[in-house]
Rosetta silent file (secondary structure, phi, psi, omega in degrees, C-alpha in Angstrom):
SEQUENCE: XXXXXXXXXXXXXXXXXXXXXXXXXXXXXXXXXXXXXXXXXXXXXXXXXXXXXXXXXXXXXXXXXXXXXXXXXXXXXXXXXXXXXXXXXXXXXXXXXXXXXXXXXXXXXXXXXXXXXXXXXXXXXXXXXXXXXXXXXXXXXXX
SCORE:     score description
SCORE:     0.000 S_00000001
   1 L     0.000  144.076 -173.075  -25.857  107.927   14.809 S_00000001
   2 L   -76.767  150.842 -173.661  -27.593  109.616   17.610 S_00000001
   3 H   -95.340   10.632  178.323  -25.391  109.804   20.699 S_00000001
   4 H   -77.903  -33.101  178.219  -28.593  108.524   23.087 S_00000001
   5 H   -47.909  -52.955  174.561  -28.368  105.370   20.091 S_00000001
   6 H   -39.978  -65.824  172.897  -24.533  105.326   20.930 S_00000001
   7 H   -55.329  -47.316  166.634  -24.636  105.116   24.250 S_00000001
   8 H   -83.708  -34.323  169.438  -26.857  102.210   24.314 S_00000001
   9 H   -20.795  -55.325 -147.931  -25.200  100.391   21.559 S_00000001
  10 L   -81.613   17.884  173.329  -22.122  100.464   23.549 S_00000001
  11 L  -118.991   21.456 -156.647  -23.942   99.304   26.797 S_00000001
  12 L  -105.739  158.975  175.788  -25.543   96.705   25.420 S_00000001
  13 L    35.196   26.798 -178.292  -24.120   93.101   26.457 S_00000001
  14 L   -65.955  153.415  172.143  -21.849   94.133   29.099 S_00000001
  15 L  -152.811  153.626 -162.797  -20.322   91.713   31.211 S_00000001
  16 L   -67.242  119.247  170.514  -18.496   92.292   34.467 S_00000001
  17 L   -47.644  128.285  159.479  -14.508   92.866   34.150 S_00000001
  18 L   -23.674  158.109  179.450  -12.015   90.599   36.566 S_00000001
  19 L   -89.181    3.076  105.596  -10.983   92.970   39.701 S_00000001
  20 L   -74.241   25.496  155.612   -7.534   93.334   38.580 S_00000001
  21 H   -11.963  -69.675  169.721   -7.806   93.776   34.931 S_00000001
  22 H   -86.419   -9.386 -175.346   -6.598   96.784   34.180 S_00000001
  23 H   -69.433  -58.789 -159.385   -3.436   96.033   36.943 S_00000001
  24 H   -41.098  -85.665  174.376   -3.092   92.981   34.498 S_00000001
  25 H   -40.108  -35.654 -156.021   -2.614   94.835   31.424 S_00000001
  26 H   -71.482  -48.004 -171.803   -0.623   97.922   32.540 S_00000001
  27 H   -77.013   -3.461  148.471    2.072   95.584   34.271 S_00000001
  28 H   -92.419   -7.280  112.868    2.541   93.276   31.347 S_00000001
  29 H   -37.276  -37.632  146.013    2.962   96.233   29.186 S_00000001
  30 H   -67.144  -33.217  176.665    5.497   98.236   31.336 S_00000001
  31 H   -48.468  -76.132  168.807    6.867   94.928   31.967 S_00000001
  32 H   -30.658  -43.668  151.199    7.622   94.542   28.065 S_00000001
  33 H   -77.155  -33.157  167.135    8.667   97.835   27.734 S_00000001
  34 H   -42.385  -62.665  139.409   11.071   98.131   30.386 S_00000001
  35 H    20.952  -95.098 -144.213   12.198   94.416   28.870 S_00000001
  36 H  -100.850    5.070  153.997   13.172   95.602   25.771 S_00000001
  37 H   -80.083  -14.291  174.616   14.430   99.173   26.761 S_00000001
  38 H   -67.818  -53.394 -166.062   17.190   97.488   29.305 S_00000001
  39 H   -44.218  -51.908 -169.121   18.026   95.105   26.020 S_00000001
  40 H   -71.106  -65.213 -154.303   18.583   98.297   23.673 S_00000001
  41 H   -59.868  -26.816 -171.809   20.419  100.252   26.429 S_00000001
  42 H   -61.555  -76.082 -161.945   22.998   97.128   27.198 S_00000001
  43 H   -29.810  -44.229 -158.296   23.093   96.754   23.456 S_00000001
  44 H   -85.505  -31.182 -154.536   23.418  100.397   22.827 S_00000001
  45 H  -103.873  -55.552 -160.776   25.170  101.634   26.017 S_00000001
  46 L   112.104 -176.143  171.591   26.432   99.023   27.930 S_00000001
  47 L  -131.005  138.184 -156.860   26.564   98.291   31.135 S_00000001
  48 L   -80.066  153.635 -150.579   28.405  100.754   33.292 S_00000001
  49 H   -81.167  -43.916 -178.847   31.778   99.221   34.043 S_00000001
  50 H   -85.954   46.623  169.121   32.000  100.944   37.768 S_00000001
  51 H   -67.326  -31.344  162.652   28.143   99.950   38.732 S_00000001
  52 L  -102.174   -5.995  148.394   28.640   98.370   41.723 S_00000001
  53 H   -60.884  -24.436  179.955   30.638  101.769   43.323 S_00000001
  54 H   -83.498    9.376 -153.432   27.981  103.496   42.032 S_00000001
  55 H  -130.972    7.360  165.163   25.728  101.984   43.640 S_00000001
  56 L  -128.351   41.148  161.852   27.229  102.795   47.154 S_00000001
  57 L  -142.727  168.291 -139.267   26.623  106.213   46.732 S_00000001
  58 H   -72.408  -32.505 -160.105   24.281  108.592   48.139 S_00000001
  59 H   -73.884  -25.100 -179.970   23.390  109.938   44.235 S_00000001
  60 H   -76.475  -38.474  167.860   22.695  106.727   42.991 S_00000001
  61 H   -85.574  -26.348  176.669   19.492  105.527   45.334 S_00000001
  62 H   -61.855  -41.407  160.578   18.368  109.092   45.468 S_00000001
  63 H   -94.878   10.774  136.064   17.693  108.411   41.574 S_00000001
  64 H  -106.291    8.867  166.690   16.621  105.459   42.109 S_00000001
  65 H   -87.252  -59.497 -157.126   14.069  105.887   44.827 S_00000001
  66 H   -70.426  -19.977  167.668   13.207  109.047   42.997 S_00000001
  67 H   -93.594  -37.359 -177.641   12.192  106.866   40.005 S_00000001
  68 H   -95.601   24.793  149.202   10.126  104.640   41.470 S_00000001
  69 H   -80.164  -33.544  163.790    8.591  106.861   43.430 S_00000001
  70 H   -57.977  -46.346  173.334    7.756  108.532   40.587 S_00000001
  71 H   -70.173  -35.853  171.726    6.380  105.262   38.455 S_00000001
  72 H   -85.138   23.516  173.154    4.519  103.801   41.393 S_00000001
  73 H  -128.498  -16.234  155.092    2.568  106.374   42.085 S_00000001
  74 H   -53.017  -56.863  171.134    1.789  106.743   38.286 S_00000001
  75 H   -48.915  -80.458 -178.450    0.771  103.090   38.265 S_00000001
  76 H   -37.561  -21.941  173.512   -2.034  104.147   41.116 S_00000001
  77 H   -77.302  -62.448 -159.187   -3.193  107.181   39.226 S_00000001
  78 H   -48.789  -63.964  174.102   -3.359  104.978   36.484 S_00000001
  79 H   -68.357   -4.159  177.664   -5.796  101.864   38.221 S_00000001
  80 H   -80.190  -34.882  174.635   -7.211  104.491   39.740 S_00000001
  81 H   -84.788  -14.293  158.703   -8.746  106.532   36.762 S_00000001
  82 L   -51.311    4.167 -156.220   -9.395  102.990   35.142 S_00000001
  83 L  -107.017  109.301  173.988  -12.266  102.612   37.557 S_00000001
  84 L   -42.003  146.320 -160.768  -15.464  104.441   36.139 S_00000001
  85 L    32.116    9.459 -170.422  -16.363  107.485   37.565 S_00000001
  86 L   -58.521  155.464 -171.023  -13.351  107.081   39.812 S_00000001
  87 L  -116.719  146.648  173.987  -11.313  110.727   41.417 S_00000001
  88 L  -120.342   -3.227 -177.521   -7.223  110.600   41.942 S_00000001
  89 H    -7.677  -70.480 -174.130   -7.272  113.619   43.870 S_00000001
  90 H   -80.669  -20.521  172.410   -5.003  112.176   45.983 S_00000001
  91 H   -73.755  -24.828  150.198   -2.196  110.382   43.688 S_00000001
  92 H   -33.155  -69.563 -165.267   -2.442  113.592   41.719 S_00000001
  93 H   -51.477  -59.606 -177.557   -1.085  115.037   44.930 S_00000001
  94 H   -62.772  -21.523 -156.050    1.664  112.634   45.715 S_00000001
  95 H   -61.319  -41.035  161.711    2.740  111.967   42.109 S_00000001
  96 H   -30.688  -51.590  170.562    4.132  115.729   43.116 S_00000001
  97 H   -29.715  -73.760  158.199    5.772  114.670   46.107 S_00000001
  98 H   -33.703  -55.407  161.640    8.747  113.224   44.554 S_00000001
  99 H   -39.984  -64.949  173.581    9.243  116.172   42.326 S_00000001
 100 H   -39.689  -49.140  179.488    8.748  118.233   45.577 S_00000001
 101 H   -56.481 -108.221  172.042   11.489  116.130   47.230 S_00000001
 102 H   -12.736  -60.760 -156.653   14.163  116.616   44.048 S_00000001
 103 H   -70.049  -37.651  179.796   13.390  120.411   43.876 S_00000001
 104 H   -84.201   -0.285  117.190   14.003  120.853   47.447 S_00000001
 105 H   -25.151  -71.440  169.503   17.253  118.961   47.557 S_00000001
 106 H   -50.290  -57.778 -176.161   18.287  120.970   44.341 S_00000001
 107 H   -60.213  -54.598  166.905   17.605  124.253   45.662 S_00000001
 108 H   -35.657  -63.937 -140.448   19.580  123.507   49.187 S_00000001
 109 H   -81.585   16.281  174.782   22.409  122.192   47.069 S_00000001
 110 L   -90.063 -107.812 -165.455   22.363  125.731   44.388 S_00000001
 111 L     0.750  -46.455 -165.555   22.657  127.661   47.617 S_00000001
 112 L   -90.359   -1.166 -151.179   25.327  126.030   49.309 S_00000001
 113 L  -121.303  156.534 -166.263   27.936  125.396   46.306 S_00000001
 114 L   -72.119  131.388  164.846   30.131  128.672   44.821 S_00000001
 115 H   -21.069  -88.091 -168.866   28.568  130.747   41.813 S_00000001
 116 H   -10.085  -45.787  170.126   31.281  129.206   39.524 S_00000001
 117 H  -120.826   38.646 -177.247   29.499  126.029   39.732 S_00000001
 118 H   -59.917  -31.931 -155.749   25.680  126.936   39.396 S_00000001
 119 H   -77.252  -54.814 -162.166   25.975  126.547   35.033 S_00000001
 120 H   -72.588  -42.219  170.714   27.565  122.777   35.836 S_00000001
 121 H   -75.310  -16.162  164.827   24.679  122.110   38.562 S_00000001
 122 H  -103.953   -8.979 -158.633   22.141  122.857   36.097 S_00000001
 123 H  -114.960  -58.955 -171.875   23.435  121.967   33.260 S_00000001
 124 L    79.635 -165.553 -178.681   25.711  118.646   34.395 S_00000001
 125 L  -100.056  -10.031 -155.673   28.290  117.508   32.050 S_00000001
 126 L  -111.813   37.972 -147.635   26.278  114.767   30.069 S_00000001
 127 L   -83.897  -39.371 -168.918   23.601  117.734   29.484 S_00000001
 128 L   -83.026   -2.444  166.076   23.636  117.351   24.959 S_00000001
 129 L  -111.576  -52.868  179.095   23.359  113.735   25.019 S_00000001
 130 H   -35.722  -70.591  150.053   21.432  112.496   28.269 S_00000001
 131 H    -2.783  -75.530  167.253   18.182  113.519   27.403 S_00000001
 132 H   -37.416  -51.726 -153.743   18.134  112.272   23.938 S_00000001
 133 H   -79.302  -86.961  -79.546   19.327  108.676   25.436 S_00000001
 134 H  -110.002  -50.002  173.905   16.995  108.699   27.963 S_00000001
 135 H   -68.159  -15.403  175.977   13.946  109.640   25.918 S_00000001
 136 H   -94.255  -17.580 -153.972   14.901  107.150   23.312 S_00000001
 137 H   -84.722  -22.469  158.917   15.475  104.156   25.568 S_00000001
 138 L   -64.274    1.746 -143.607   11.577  105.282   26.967 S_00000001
 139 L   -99.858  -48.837 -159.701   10.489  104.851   23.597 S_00000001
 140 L   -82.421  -21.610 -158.499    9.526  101.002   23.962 S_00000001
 141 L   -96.866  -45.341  171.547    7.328  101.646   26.858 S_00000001
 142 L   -87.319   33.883 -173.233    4.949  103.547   25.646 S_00000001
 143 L  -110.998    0.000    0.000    4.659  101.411   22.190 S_00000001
């Protein structure tokens, strides 16, 4: 098939999409995954036993502000390039921000803390397992 044939094929019988369509899908689909990765992590993990001390500290909203800032500005790139011929310029640029934020935070706190414990600040102690966990319990979200 010719691709001028293609192109009208696939433009043929169009009919206009709801205005929040693509919102529709993405957020019952993160929704689901998110779902059933908290179910596997209780199942797998648990739930941590000191959660609400951790949750009065400074480290604990900095990662979680630091997550959603990252996923909501994902979500906006996202309806944004659903939109035909649409540009993201700028949520490309913030989806950085956060990252920007985290790096500069990190770098103050290499600087300020004794050689001895740069390997432990980069590394942390959970360094040969987190990762693995973290990447499997993301697993559901993009399926």
């Amino acid at each position: 098939m010719k691709t001028d044939a293609l192109i009208e094929r696939l433009s043929e019988n169009l009919a206009p999409v709801p205005r929040f369509a693509a919102l529709r899908i993405l957020v019952l689909g993160l929704g689901a995954g998110a779902l059933v990765s908290f179910v596997l992590m209780v199942l797998w993990l648990g739930i941590r036993p000191d959660l609400m001390t951790a949750m009065g500290t400074q480290a604990y909203w900095m990662k979680f502000f630091y997550t959603l800032g990252v996923a909501l500005t994902a979500l906006w790139t996202l309806m944004r390039l659903a939109q035909p011929g649409a540009r993201a310029l700028v949520q490309g640029a913030l989806e950085v921000l956060p990252l920007g934020v985290i790096a500069i935070l990190a770098i103050a706190q290499w600087n300020s803390a004794p050689a001895s414990l740069h390997t432990h600040l980069l590394m942390g102690a959970s360094h040969t397992v987190c990762p693995w966990r973290i990447v499997a319990l993301a697993l559901p979200i993009f399926i």
